[in-house]
Short mmCIF file of C-alpha atoms in Angstrom, two decimals:
data_model
loop_
_atom_site.label_atom_id
_atom_site.label_comp_id
_atom_site.label_asym_id
_atom_site.label_seq_id
_atom_site.Cartn_x
_atom_site.Cartn_y
_atom_site.Cartn_z
CA MET K 217 -5.92 -52.50 0.39
CA ALA K 218 -7.11 -49.23 1.39
CA LYS K 219 -8.74 -48.79 4.92
CA LYS K 220 -11.75 -46.18 4.13
CA ILE K 221 -13.87 -43.39 5.43
CA MET K 222 -16.60 -41.60 3.44
CA CYS K 223 -18.33 -38.30 4.52
CA MET K 224 -22.63 -38.46 3.74
CA GLY K 225 -24.50 -35.57 4.14
CA THR K 226 -28.24 -34.93 5.43
CA SER K 227 -28.32 -32.12 2.93
CA SER K 228 -26.39 -30.46 0.11
CA HIS K 229 -23.85 -27.80 1.18
CA VAL K 230 -23.10 -28.98 4.18
CA GLY K 231 -19.51 -29.29 4.40
CA LYS K 232 -19.00 -32.61 2.90
CA SER K 233 -16.69 -31.20 0.25
CA ILE K 234 -14.82 -29.67 2.80
CA LEU K 235 -14.10 -32.65 5.41
CA THR K 236 -12.55 -34.51 3.19
CA THR K 237 -10.60 -31.57 1.76
CA ALA K 238 -9.76 -31.95 6.53
CA LEU K 239 -9.19 -35.56 5.95
CA CYS K 240 -7.40 -36.07 3.13
CA ARG K 241 -4.76 -33.54 4.58
CA ILE K 242 -4.78 -35.22 7.70
CA PHE K 243 -3.64 -37.94 6.53
CA TYR K 244 -1.16 -36.86 4.48
CA ARG K 245 0.45 -35.52 7.40
CA ARG K 246 0.53 -38.57 8.89
CA GLY K 247 2.26 -40.58 6.27
CA LYS K 248 -0.25 -41.84 4.16
CA ARG K 249 -0.58 -42.66 0.49
CA VAL K 250 -4.42 -40.82 0.65
CA VAL K 251 -6.76 -40.26 -2.88
CA PRO K 252 -10.30 -38.31 -2.48
CA PHE K 253 -12.82 -39.60 -4.74
CA LYS K 254 -16.77 -38.72 -5.18
CA ALA K 255 -18.62 -41.05 -7.94
CA GLN K 256 -21.10 -38.33 -8.68
CA ASN K 257 -20.37 -34.58 -8.73
CA MET K 258 -22.97 -32.43 -10.14
CA ALA K 259 -21.12 -29.43 -11.58
CA LEU K 260 -20.39 -26.27 -14.00
CA ASN K 261 -16.74 -25.71 -11.38
CA SER K 262 -14.59 -28.40 -13.47
CA TYR K 263 -11.52 -29.62 -13.77
CA VAL K 264 -8.39 -30.74 -16.70
CA THR K 265 -5.63 -33.40 -15.70
CA ARG K 266 -2.63 -33.26 -16.97
CA ASP K 267 -4.12 -36.07 -20.02
CA GLY K 268 -6.50 -33.52 -20.43
CA ASP K 269 -9.26 -35.28 -18.86
CA GLU K 270 -12.59 -33.46 -17.30
CA MET K 271 -13.35 -34.33 -13.66
CA GLY K 272 -15.02 -31.67 -10.78
CA ARG K 273 -13.88 -29.51 -9.31
CA ALA K 274 -14.25 -30.82 -5.49
CA GLN K 275 -11.54 -33.59 -6.21
CA VAL K 276 -9.17 -31.33 -6.75
CA ALA K 277 -9.18 -29.36 -4.22
CA GLN K 278 -8.86 -32.54 -2.11
CA ALA K 279 -6.55 -33.95 -4.53
CA GLU K 280 -3.85 -30.55 -3.43
CA ALA K 281 -4.61 -31.29 -0.49
CA ALA K 282 -3.88 -35.02 -0.15
CA GLY K 283 -0.50 -33.84 -1.86
CA MET K 284 -1.10 -35.35 -5.30
CA GLU K 285 -2.00 -34.69 -8.93
CA PRO K 286 -5.49 -34.72 -9.43
CA MET K 287 -7.09 -37.71 -12.10
CA VAL K 288 -10.26 -38.86 -13.61
CA ASP K 289 -10.42 -41.85 -11.43
CA MET K 290 -11.46 -39.78 -8.24
CA ASN K 291 -13.74 -38.28 -9.62
CA PRO K 292 -15.40 -41.09 -12.24
CA VAL K 293 -18.71 -39.35 -13.46
CA LEU K 294 -19.59 -35.90 -13.69
CA LEU K 295 -22.57 -34.61 -14.98
CA LYS K 296 -22.34 -30.82 -16.24
CA PRO K 297 -25.79 -29.08 -16.18
CA THR K 298 -27.15 -27.28 -19.38
CA GLY K 299 -30.30 -26.72 -18.53
CA ASN K 300 -34.04 -28.09 -18.58
CA SER K 301 -33.32 -30.80 -17.23
CA CYS K 302 -30.53 -31.66 -19.03
CA SER K 303 -26.68 -32.12 -18.61
CA GLN K 304 -23.60 -33.47 -20.12
CA VAL K 305 -22.64 -36.36 -19.28
CA VAL K 306 -18.83 -36.83 -18.38
CA ILE K 307 -17.61 -40.60 -17.58
CA MET K 308 -13.72 -40.88 -16.87
CA GLY K 309 -12.72 -37.18 -17.82
CA LYS K 310 -14.91 -37.16 -21.41
CA PRO K 311 -18.56 -36.57 -22.62
CA VAL K 312 -21.05 -39.42 -23.25
CA GLY K 313 -23.11 -36.73 -24.83
CA ASN K 314 -26.48 -34.98 -23.01
CA MET K 315 -28.82 -36.38 -20.82
CA SER K 316 -32.29 -34.91 -19.26
CA ALA K 317 -32.38 -36.12 -15.34
CA LYS K 318 -35.26 -38.79 -16.43
CA GLU K 319 -32.76 -40.30 -19.30
CA TYR K 320 -29.75 -40.95 -16.60
CA HIS K 321 -31.53 -41.49 -13.38
CA GLN K 322 -33.38 -44.09 -15.00
CA GLY K 323 -31.90 -45.92 -17.45
CA TYR K 324 -27.92 -44.15 -17.58
CA SER K 325 -26.78 -44.13 -14.08
CA LEU K 326 -26.25 -48.21 -13.00
CA LYS K 327 -24.22 -48.15 -16.33
CA ALA K 328 -21.98 -45.38 -15.60
CA PHE K 329 -21.26 -47.56 -12.65
CA GLU K 330 -19.04 -49.95 -13.10
CA ALA K 331 -17.23 -47.41 -14.42
CA VAL K 332 -17.02 -46.23 -9.84
CA LYS K 333 -16.19 -50.14 -9.61
CA GLU K 334 -13.22 -49.81 -11.91
CA ALA K 335 -11.95 -46.79 -10.84
CA LEU K 336 -12.12 -47.96 -7.29
CA GLY K 337 -10.59 -50.93 -8.14
CA ARG K 338 -7.55 -49.13 -8.90
CA LEU K 339 -7.78 -46.20 -6.12
CA ASP K 340 -7.69 -49.44 -3.34
CA ARG K 341 -4.63 -51.37 -5.34
CA ASP K 342 -2.84 -48.16 -4.90
CA TYR K 343 -3.68 -46.79 -2.44
CA ASP K 344 -2.90 -46.46 1.80
CA THR K 345 -6.28 -44.41 2.42
CA ILE K 346 -9.37 -43.49 0.37
CA VAL K 347 -11.51 -40.88 2.25
CA ILE K 348 -14.86 -41.20 0.22
CA GLU K 349 -17.82 -37.66 -0.71
CA GLY K 350 -21.38 -38.50 -0.83
CA ALA K 351 -23.50 -36.61 -2.64
CA GLY K 352 -27.03 -34.34 -1.29
CA SER K 353 -28.98 -37.06 1.41
CA PRO K 354 -28.47 -40.26 1.40
CA ALA K 355 -31.86 -41.02 2.63
CA GLU K 356 -33.98 -39.37 -1.10
CA VAL K 357 -35.74 -42.42 -1.53
CA ASN K 358 -37.38 -41.05 -4.49
CA LEU K 359 -33.92 -41.02 -6.09
CA LYS K 360 -32.55 -44.35 -3.89
CA ALA K 361 -33.01 -46.72 -6.53
CA ASN K 362 -30.41 -45.50 -9.54
CA ASP K 363 -27.98 -43.34 -6.26
CA ILE K 364 -24.57 -44.10 -7.49
CA VAL K 365 -22.34 -41.37 -5.58
CA ASN K 366 -23.48 -42.52 -1.20
CA MET K 367 -24.88 -46.14 -0.37
CA ARG K 368 -24.42 -47.54 -3.30
CA VAL K 369 -20.33 -47.07 -3.26
CA ALA K 370 -20.97 -46.91 1.64
CA LYS K 371 -22.75 -51.21 0.81
CA TYR K 372 -20.34 -51.84 -1.80
CA LEU K 373 -17.13 -51.12 -0.40
CA ASN K 374 -18.28 -51.99 3.67
CA ALA K 375 -16.87 -48.52 3.91
CA PRO K 376 -17.99 -46.19 7.25
CA VAL K 377 -19.65 -43.15 7.06
CA LEU K 378 -19.62 -40.53 8.46
CA LEU K 379 -23.20 -39.05 8.59
CA ILE K 380 -22.58 -34.66 8.68
CA ALA K 381 -25.35 -31.78 9.56
CA ASP K 382 -25.29 -27.98 8.90
CA ILE K 383 -26.19 -26.63 12.56
CA ASP K 384 -26.11 -22.98 11.31
CA ARG K 385 -28.51 -22.72 9.19
CA GLY K 386 -30.72 -24.65 11.52
CA GLY K 387 -32.44 -27.57 12.13
CA ALA K 388 -29.25 -29.91 12.92
CA LEU K 389 -30.72 -32.76 15.39
CA ALA K 390 -33.93 -33.37 12.85
CA SER K 391 -31.14 -33.45 9.81
CA LEU K 392 -29.47 -36.25 11.40
CA VAL K 393 -32.34 -38.48 13.27
CA GLY K 394 -34.12 -37.64 10.31
CA THR K 395 -31.85 -39.19 7.45
CA LEU K 396 -31.32 -42.08 9.86
CA GLU K 397 -34.56 -43.30 10.58
CA LEU K 398 -35.29 -42.66 6.10
CA LEU K 399 -32.89 -45.20 5.62
CA ASP K 400 -32.64 -48.75 5.57
CA GLU K 401 -31.46 -51.36 7.95
CA ASP K 402 -28.14 -52.23 6.82
CA GLU K 403 -27.21 -48.41 5.60
CA ARG K 404 -27.42 -47.79 9.14
CA GLU K 405 -24.72 -49.84 10.59
CA LEU K 406 -22.69 -48.12 8.04
CA VAL K 407 -23.14 -45.76 9.32
CA LYS K 408 -20.24 -45.41 12.25
CA GLY K 409 -20.67 -41.46 13.78
CA LEU K 410 -22.27 -38.27 13.93
CA VAL K 411 -20.14 -34.58 13.15
CA ILE K 412 -22.19 -31.62 13.99
CA ASN K 413 -20.84 -28.33 11.42
CA LYS K 414 -20.30 -25.12 10.67
CA PHE K 415 -21.38 -24.02 14.77
CA ARG K 416 -20.99 -21.24 17.14
CA GLY K 417 -20.85 -19.72 19.42
CA ASP K 418 -20.28 -21.86 23.10
CA VAL K 419 -20.02 -25.77 22.58
CA SER K 420 -20.32 -26.41 25.91
CA LEU K 421 -23.92 -24.84 25.27
CA LEU K 422 -24.32 -27.92 23.23
CA THR K 423 -24.20 -30.63 25.14
CA PRO K 424 -28.23 -31.61 26.33
CA ALA K 425 -27.71 -32.23 21.76
CA LEU K 426 -25.01 -34.17 21.99
CA ASP K 427 -26.65 -36.78 24.82
CA PHE K 428 -29.91 -36.58 22.97
CA LEU K 429 -28.60 -36.96 19.21
CA GLU K 430 -25.92 -40.33 21.26
CA LYS K 431 -29.28 -41.57 22.59
CA LYS K 432 -31.37 -40.65 20.32
CA THR K 433 -29.87 -42.86 17.33
CA GLY K 434 -27.77 -45.36 19.49
CA LYS K 435 -24.11 -42.99 17.33
CA PRO K 436 -22.20 -41.47 18.60
CA VAL K 437 -20.82 -37.31 18.13
CA LEU K 438 -17.25 -37.50 16.91
CA GLY K 439 -16.70 -33.99 17.08
CA VAL K 440 -18.59 -30.61 16.98
CA VAL K 441 -16.66 -28.54 14.03
CA PRO K 442 -16.67 -24.76 14.14
CA HIS K 443 -17.87 -22.22 11.06
CA ILE K 444 -14.63 -20.79 9.53
CA GLU K 445 -14.80 -17.64 8.17
CA LYS K 446 -12.17 -16.92 5.22
CA MET K 447 -11.88 -20.74 4.67
CA GLY K 448 -9.48 -20.11 1.30
CA ILE K 449 -10.29 -23.41 -1.03
CA ASP K 450 -12.01 -24.00 -4.04
CA ASP K 451 -15.87 -23.32 -4.20
CA GLU K 452 -17.11 -27.16 -5.03
CA ASP K 453 -20.82 -24.80 -6.89
CA SER K 454 -23.23 -23.03 -7.63
CA VAL K 455 -24.22 -23.09 -5.04
CA SER K 456 -21.49 -21.76 -2.61
CA LEU K 457 -23.49 -18.59 -5.52
CA GLN K 458 -25.77 -17.76 -2.75
CA ASP K 459 -23.08 -16.76 -0.27
CA LYS K 460 -20.72 -14.29 -2.16
CA GLN K 461 -21.20 -10.78 -2.52
CA ALA K 462 -23.78 -9.54 -4.32
CA VAL K 463 -23.15 -5.31 -3.36
CA PRO K 464 -19.40 -3.79 -3.60
CA THR K 465 -17.37 -2.78 -0.93
CA ASP K 466 -15.23 -0.77 0.15
CA GLY K 467 -12.19 -1.17 -2.71
CA ASP K 468 -9.27 0.73 -4.69
CA ILE K 469 -11.77 -1.53 -7.00
CA LYS K 470 -14.83 -3.26 -7.93
CA ILE K 471 -14.63 -6.24 -10.15
CA ALA K 472 -18.56 -7.36 -11.38
CA VAL K 473 -18.39 -10.58 -12.55
CA ILE K 474 -22.40 -11.38 -14.41
CA GLN K 475 -23.76 -14.06 -12.85
CA THR K 476 -25.47 -15.62 -15.30
CA PRO K 477 -28.12 -18.54 -14.62
CA LYS K 478 -25.57 -21.49 -16.57
CA ILE K 479 -22.32 -19.91 -15.34
CA SER K 480 -19.16 -22.01 -14.53
CA ASN K 481 -16.06 -22.10 -13.07
CA PHE K 482 -16.20 -19.26 -11.15
CA THR K 483 -12.84 -20.48 -9.36
CA ASP K 484 -11.33 -18.42 -11.68
CA PHE K 485 -11.97 -15.08 -10.20
CA ASP K 486 -10.88 -16.20 -6.36
CA ALA K 487 -7.86 -14.80 -6.53
CA LEU K 488 -9.09 -11.88 -7.03
CA SER K 489 -11.64 -11.21 -4.63
CA ASN K 490 -8.37 -11.89 -2.22
CA GLU K 491 -6.72 -9.25 -3.33
CA GLY K 492 -6.65 -6.49 -0.56
CA ASP K 493 -7.45 -3.06 -3.64
CA VAL K 494 -10.06 -6.12 -4.67
CA SER K 495 -14.23 -5.32 -3.45
CA LEU K 496 -15.45 -8.26 -5.84
CA TYR K 497 -19.18 -9.19 -6.06
CA TYR K 498 -21.44 -11.22 -8.06
CA VAL K 499 -24.06 -9.28 -10.63
CA GLN K 500 -27.52 -11.85 -10.81
CA ASP K 501 -30.18 -7.95 -12.48
CA ALA K 502 -29.29 -5.16 -14.25
CA ALA K 503 -30.80 -2.65 -11.20
CA ASP K 504 -27.49 -3.81 -8.95
CA PHE K 505 -24.61 -3.13 -12.15
CA GLY K 506 -23.47 -0.14 -9.61
CA THR K 507 -20.81 1.83 -11.29
CA PRO K 508 -17.75 -1.18 -11.77
CA ASP K 509 -14.10 -1.11 -12.96
CA VAL K 510 -13.43 -3.89 -14.32
CA VAL K 511 -16.79 -6.08 -16.06
CA MET K 512 -15.91 -10.00 -15.89
CA LEU K 513 -17.85 -12.45 -18.43
CA PRO K 514 -17.73 -15.71 -16.94
CA GLY K 515 -17.55 -18.96 -18.17
CA SER K 516 -20.75 -21.39 -19.26
CA LYS K 517 -22.28 -24.07 -20.07
CA ASN K 518 -25.23 -22.80 -22.26
CA THR K 519 -23.84 -20.36 -23.63
CA THR K 520 -25.83 -19.18 -25.39
CA GLU K 521 -28.68 -19.41 -23.93
CA ASP K 522 -26.37 -16.81 -21.71
CA MET K 523 -26.25 -14.90 -24.11
CA LEU K 524 -29.93 -14.59 -24.67
CA TYR K 525 -30.09 -13.42 -20.59
CA LEU K 526 -27.79 -11.12 -20.61
CA GLU K 527 -29.67 -8.93 -23.87
CA LYS K 528 -33.22 -9.98 -22.18
CA SER K 529 -32.18 -8.52 -18.87
CA GLY K 530 -31.24 -5.91 -19.44
CA ILE K 531 -27.18 -6.56 -18.40
CA GLY K 532 -25.71 -6.37 -22.09
CA GLN K 533 -26.55 -3.14 -22.76
CA LEU K 534 -24.79 -2.47 -19.39
CA VAL K 535 -21.46 -4.33 -19.59
CA LYS K 536 -21.21 -2.42 -24.19
CA LYS K 537 -22.40 0.54 -21.99
CA HIS K 538 -19.54 -0.35 -20.18
CA ALA K 539 -16.87 -0.44 -22.43
CA GLU K 540 -17.91 2.54 -24.74
CA ALA K 541 -17.23 4.63 -21.99
CA GLY K 542 -13.33 3.57 -22.10
CA LYS K 543 -13.91 0.92 -19.14
CA ALA K 544 -12.59 -2.37 -18.85
CA VAL K 545 -14.34 -5.71 -19.71
CA ILE K 546 -12.53 -9.20 -19.05
CA GLY K 547 -14.28 -12.05 -20.64
CA ILE K 548 -12.95 -15.98 -19.69
CA CYS K 549 -13.85 -19.00 -22.43
CA GLY K 550 -17.70 -18.20 -22.83
CA GLY K 551 -17.77 -15.20 -21.63
CA TYR K 552 -14.81 -14.36 -23.85
CA GLN K 553 -17.41 -15.85 -26.68
CA MET K 554 -19.92 -13.88 -25.97
CA LEU K 555 -17.52 -10.93 -25.89
CA GLY K 556 -18.08 -11.05 -29.94
CA GLU K 557 -20.46 -11.09 -32.84
CA ARG K 558 -21.59 -13.98 -33.28
CA ILE K 559 -22.48 -17.56 -31.73
CA MET K 560 -23.51 -20.44 -33.44
CA ASP K 561 -23.63 -24.77 -32.48
CA PRO K 562 -25.11 -25.59 -35.88
CA HIS K 563 -25.37 -29.17 -34.04
CA HIS K 564 -26.75 -28.18 -30.92
CA THR K 565 -24.35 -28.98 -28.22
CA GLU K 566 -25.29 -26.77 -25.93
CA SER K 567 -29.45 -25.85 -26.46
CA ASP K 568 -31.46 -25.57 -29.26
CA ASN K 569 -30.56 -21.92 -30.77
CA ASP K 570 -28.59 -22.11 -34.31
CA GLU K 571 -27.05 -19.04 -33.76
CA VAL K 572 -27.27 -15.95 -31.21
CA ASN K 573 -25.51 -11.98 -31.87
CA GLY K 574 -23.14 -11.26 -29.27
CA LEU K 575 -21.84 -8.02 -27.30
CA GLY K 576 -20.17 -6.90 -30.46
CA LEU K 577 -16.59 -6.29 -28.18
CA LEU K 578 -14.51 -7.56 -29.63
CA GLY K 579 -14.25 -9.33 -33.78
CA MET K 580 -14.83 -13.09 -34.12
CA THR K 581 -16.40 -15.19 -34.22
CA THR K 582 -17.11 -18.88 -32.74
CA LEU K 583 -18.18 -21.72 -34.30
CA PHE K 584 -19.47 -24.53 -31.41
CA ALA K 585 -17.67 -27.98 -32.01
CA GLU K 586 -19.30 -31.29 -32.12
CA LYS K 587 -15.83 -32.41 -29.86
CA LYS K 588 -14.65 -31.07 -26.94
CA LEU K 589 -10.92 -29.55 -25.86
CA THR K 590 -10.32 -30.21 -22.80
CA SER K 591 -6.18 -28.90 -22.03
CA GLN K 592 -3.72 -28.42 -18.92
CA VAL K 593 -1.93 -25.32 -20.44
CA LYS K 594 1.63 -23.45 -20.55
CA ALA K 595 0.98 -19.39 -22.25
CA ASP K 596 2.49 -16.42 -22.45
CA CYS K 597 1.26 -12.42 -22.89
CA ASN K 598 3.22 -10.86 -24.66
CA ASN K 599 2.37 -6.52 -24.52
CA LEU K 600 -1.39 -7.58 -24.41
CA SER K 601 -2.78 -3.54 -24.27
CA PHE K 602 -5.23 -2.76 -21.77
CA MET K 603 -5.72 -0.18 -19.96
CA GLY K 604 -3.19 2.20 -20.85
CA GLN K 605 -0.36 -0.25 -20.12
CA SER K 606 1.37 -3.44 -22.22
CA ILE K 607 1.69 -6.33 -19.97
CA SER K 608 3.87 -9.31 -20.88
CA ALA K 609 3.55 -12.76 -18.32
CA GLY K 610 5.57 -15.69 -19.10
CA ASN K 611 5.14 -19.58 -18.18
CA LEU K 612 1.04 -18.81 -18.08
CA ALA K 613 -0.36 -21.87 -15.79
CA GLY K 614 -4.30 -22.96 -17.00
CA TYR K 615 -6.26 -25.27 -18.88
CA GLU K 616 -9.62 -24.92 -22.13
CA ILE K 617 -12.64 -26.52 -21.51
CA HIS K 618 -15.04 -25.55 -24.46
CA MET K 619 -16.92 -26.61 -27.72
CA GLY K 620 -15.93 -23.19 -29.67
CA GLN K 621 -13.68 -22.53 -32.10
CA THR K 622 -13.80 -19.42 -32.70
CA ASP K 623 -12.44 -17.66 -35.68
CA PHE K 624 -11.24 -13.84 -36.43
CA THR K 625 -12.78 -11.72 -37.57
CA ARG K 626 -10.43 -8.04 -37.14
CA GLU K 627 -7.87 -7.26 -38.33
CA SER K 628 -7.54 -4.09 -36.35
CA ASP K 629 -7.50 -6.62 -32.54
CA SER K 630 -4.81 -7.98 -31.58
CA HIS K 631 -4.35 -11.76 -30.21
CA PRO K 632 -2.06 -11.25 -26.92
CA PHE K 633 -1.66 -14.75 -26.03
CA VAL K 634 0.62 -17.85 -27.56
CA ILE K 635 0.29 -21.60 -26.24
CA ARG K 636 3.48 -22.96 -25.32
CA GLU K 637 2.19 -26.27 -24.46
CA ARG K 638 -1.22 -27.84 -24.16
CA SER K 639 -1.59 -31.45 -22.85
CA ARG K 640 2.58 -31.72 -22.17
CA THR K 641 2.91 -31.17 -26.64
CA GLU K 642 4.94 -27.82 -27.14
CA CYS K 643 2.67 -26.66 -29.88
CA ASN K 644 3.01 -22.26 -30.98
CA ASN K 645 -0.79 -21.11 -30.70
CA ILE K 646 -2.47 -17.59 -30.41
CA GLU K 647 -5.10 -17.39 -28.53
CA GLY K 648 -7.20 -14.68 -26.82
CA THR K 649 -8.43 -10.94 -28.30
CA ALA K 650 -7.75 -7.47 -27.20
CA CYS K 651 -9.83 -4.49 -28.33
CA ASP K 652 -7.31 -1.70 -30.19
CA LYS K 653 -9.00 0.74 -27.25
CA GLY K 654 -6.72 -0.76 -25.44
CA ASN K 655 -10.45 -2.16 -22.86
CA VAL K 656 -10.95 -5.63 -23.35
CA PHE K 657 -9.52 -8.51 -23.45
CA GLY K 658 -10.95 -12.81 -23.59
CA THR K 659 -9.64 -15.76 -23.11
CA TYR K 660 -10.24 -19.84 -23.38
CA ILE K 661 -7.31 -19.98 -20.18
CA HIS K 662 -9.11 -20.81 -17.36
CA GLY K 663 -6.93 -20.30 -14.52
CA VAL K 664 -5.59 -17.45 -15.94
CA PHE K 665 -5.83 -15.10 -13.55
CA ASP K 666 -4.84 -17.53 -10.51
CA ASN K 667 -1.14 -17.03 -11.63
CA ASP K 668 0.45 -13.81 -9.77
CA GLU K 669 2.78 -11.36 -12.28
CA PHE K 670 -0.31 -11.70 -14.64
CA ARG K 671 -2.94 -10.69 -12.28
CA ARG K 672 -1.27 -8.57 -10.67
CA SER K 673 -0.46 -6.29 -13.89
CA VAL K 674 -3.73 -5.61 -14.67
CA LEU K 675 -5.12 -4.89 -11.23
CA ASN K 676 -2.30 -2.52 -11.50
CA ALA K 677 -3.17 -0.80 -15.18
CA VAL K 678 -7.17 -0.39 -13.78
CA ARG K 679 -4.84 1.18 -10.42
CA ILE K 680 -3.09 4.16 -13.19
CA THR K 681 -6.27 4.88 -15.23
CA LYS K 682 -7.79 5.90 -11.78
CA GLY K 683 -4.82 7.76 -10.56
CA LEU K 684 -4.03 5.19 -8.03
CA ALA K 685 -0.06 3.59 -7.34
CA PRO K 686 0.72 0.61 -8.68
CA LEU K 687 1.47 -2.26 -5.75
CA GLU K 688 4.05 -4.82 -5.67
CA ASN K 689 2.33 -7.88 -5.81
CA THR K 690 2.95 -10.54 -2.44
CA ARG K 691 1.08 -12.73 -3.19
CA ASN K 692 2.13 -16.58 -4.25
CA VAL K 693 -1.92 -18.27 -4.21
CA MET K 694 -0.12 -21.76 -4.70
CA ALA K 695 0.90 -21.48 -1.33
CA GLU K 696 -2.07 -19.61 0.19
CA LYS K 697 -4.08 -23.16 -0.50
CA GLN K 698 -1.73 -24.97 1.03
CA GLN K 699 -1.45 -22.74 4.25
CA SER K 700 -5.26 -23.34 4.24
CA TYR K 701 -5.33 -26.93 3.75
CA GLU K 702 -3.07 -26.96 6.73
CA ARG K 703 -5.48 -24.86 8.65
CA LEU K 704 -9.19 -26.63 7.87
CA ALA K 705 -7.00 -29.53 9.23
CA ASP K 706 -5.66 -27.80 12.69
CA ILE K 707 -8.80 -26.40 12.59
CA VAL K 708 -10.24 -29.93 12.05
CA GLU K 709 -8.31 -32.88 14.25
CA GLN K 710 -8.64 -30.39 16.79
CA HIS K 711 -11.90 -30.35 16.87
CA LEU K 712 -13.17 -34.21 15.94
CA ASP K 713 -12.09 -37.09 17.89
CA MET K 714 -9.72 -38.95 15.44
CA ASP K 715 -8.61 -41.74 18.01
CA LYS K 716 -12.12 -42.68 17.61
CA LEU K 717 -12.60 -42.52 14.35
CA MET K 718 -9.14 -44.17 13.01
CA GLU K 719 -10.54 -47.04 15.58
CA ILE K 720 -13.68 -46.81 13.19
CA MET K 721 -11.52 -47.47 9.81
CA GLY K 722 -9.60 -50.39 11.27
CA GLU K 723 -6.80 -48.14 11.40
CA ASN K 724 -3.88 -47.72 14.65
CA ASN K 725 -4.43 -44.76 16.11
CA GLN K 726 -0.59 -43.17 15.42
#
């Protein structure tokens, strides 16, 4: 039977995911077979496992920190918002349908908890340590009766809980005290320690507040974790978009990512934003479009509605003018579909729209099917004509998550990607589209810019058009992620009372 620790927060975005990630790496470094777990994620940033199962990206980062392959047992329930208080419900990696918030919370969530218990049973059997993440706040009294991700999990496992507050946003003491007051007595008993997160400044000035907290609550403060700049770890969901760059800064290449209302998998652009010669910013309004060198259209959980948003907001017209001027436009997944001529959804898999017009920059139409394609892929890029350069790169790793089936309508367009392996099965399927002008292309492959050679080749093509010399690739994104996990673990281990934590978990300190 595994030892457990659960990270809960006083609200969303207080750092539960990050501290869970840190603990996974700390225990991994101590020789434990450690596994992350979150019963239910509500997120538009998702991932596909080797077995073709869909899960939240937060647990993917945590799995990497724990030195293991992501698997759906780490996140058995995933809710993907589609709009109008409705979400696609994914159980054990497979979609089971779209449900309203009321339908899910009042009718289905407790059924979904059966999958949670089964996943926990397997992890409890196979691992030494389970680091569990909660969601939002455990003290939402209107949701507690059907909540399957916070105290229901803690009570089911009798898991000790760390309650985390974000002091950077203010009100940390009140949120900790208030959360504990709203918990039932048996739930309060499970809270074994408090953590102050994202602290800036001299921690000695906080000592009176910590003394007050311990006296008021009867709970020990296990640590004060500092605010960590440039963490280098994938964001969980769109809440973190509030912290993203909204205007371009200095950089040889300015990249505008169009932030549609149902943007998904914006982690596709993280590797680009970390390039030294790139200024990447997010655009929500036409007035903020600026003069980018490259426009990127991201994935979407409601492609037809996001396409209508582009037209209504005026951003779509700006993207078309940008392309007509010979400047670069790139689309991924839903963004790729928007670059085409039409998007059809006769089964209403995402919305009530039967059909919408795309931007018409690529010769293709997309028809939404009732079944979702989820797979890891390996692909080659062969002679992609982009900004006057021919780009080829082999063994590109990524994943697909889409319900659209795309047909090509223009012989002049090219299809530069070839999928060589899909879900561990060899294949030879053409993928992606590039226009004959050489400035617009799209692909279904999420994570394609995590591939170092391909990413630098695309950026260098833009550099050359601006009269700038191409740069050598000096980065290894996967190695950088591992370094980020190490740095995070070092900081948290330094500022958290690990001896006390191990005692709380019933572990021998080692």
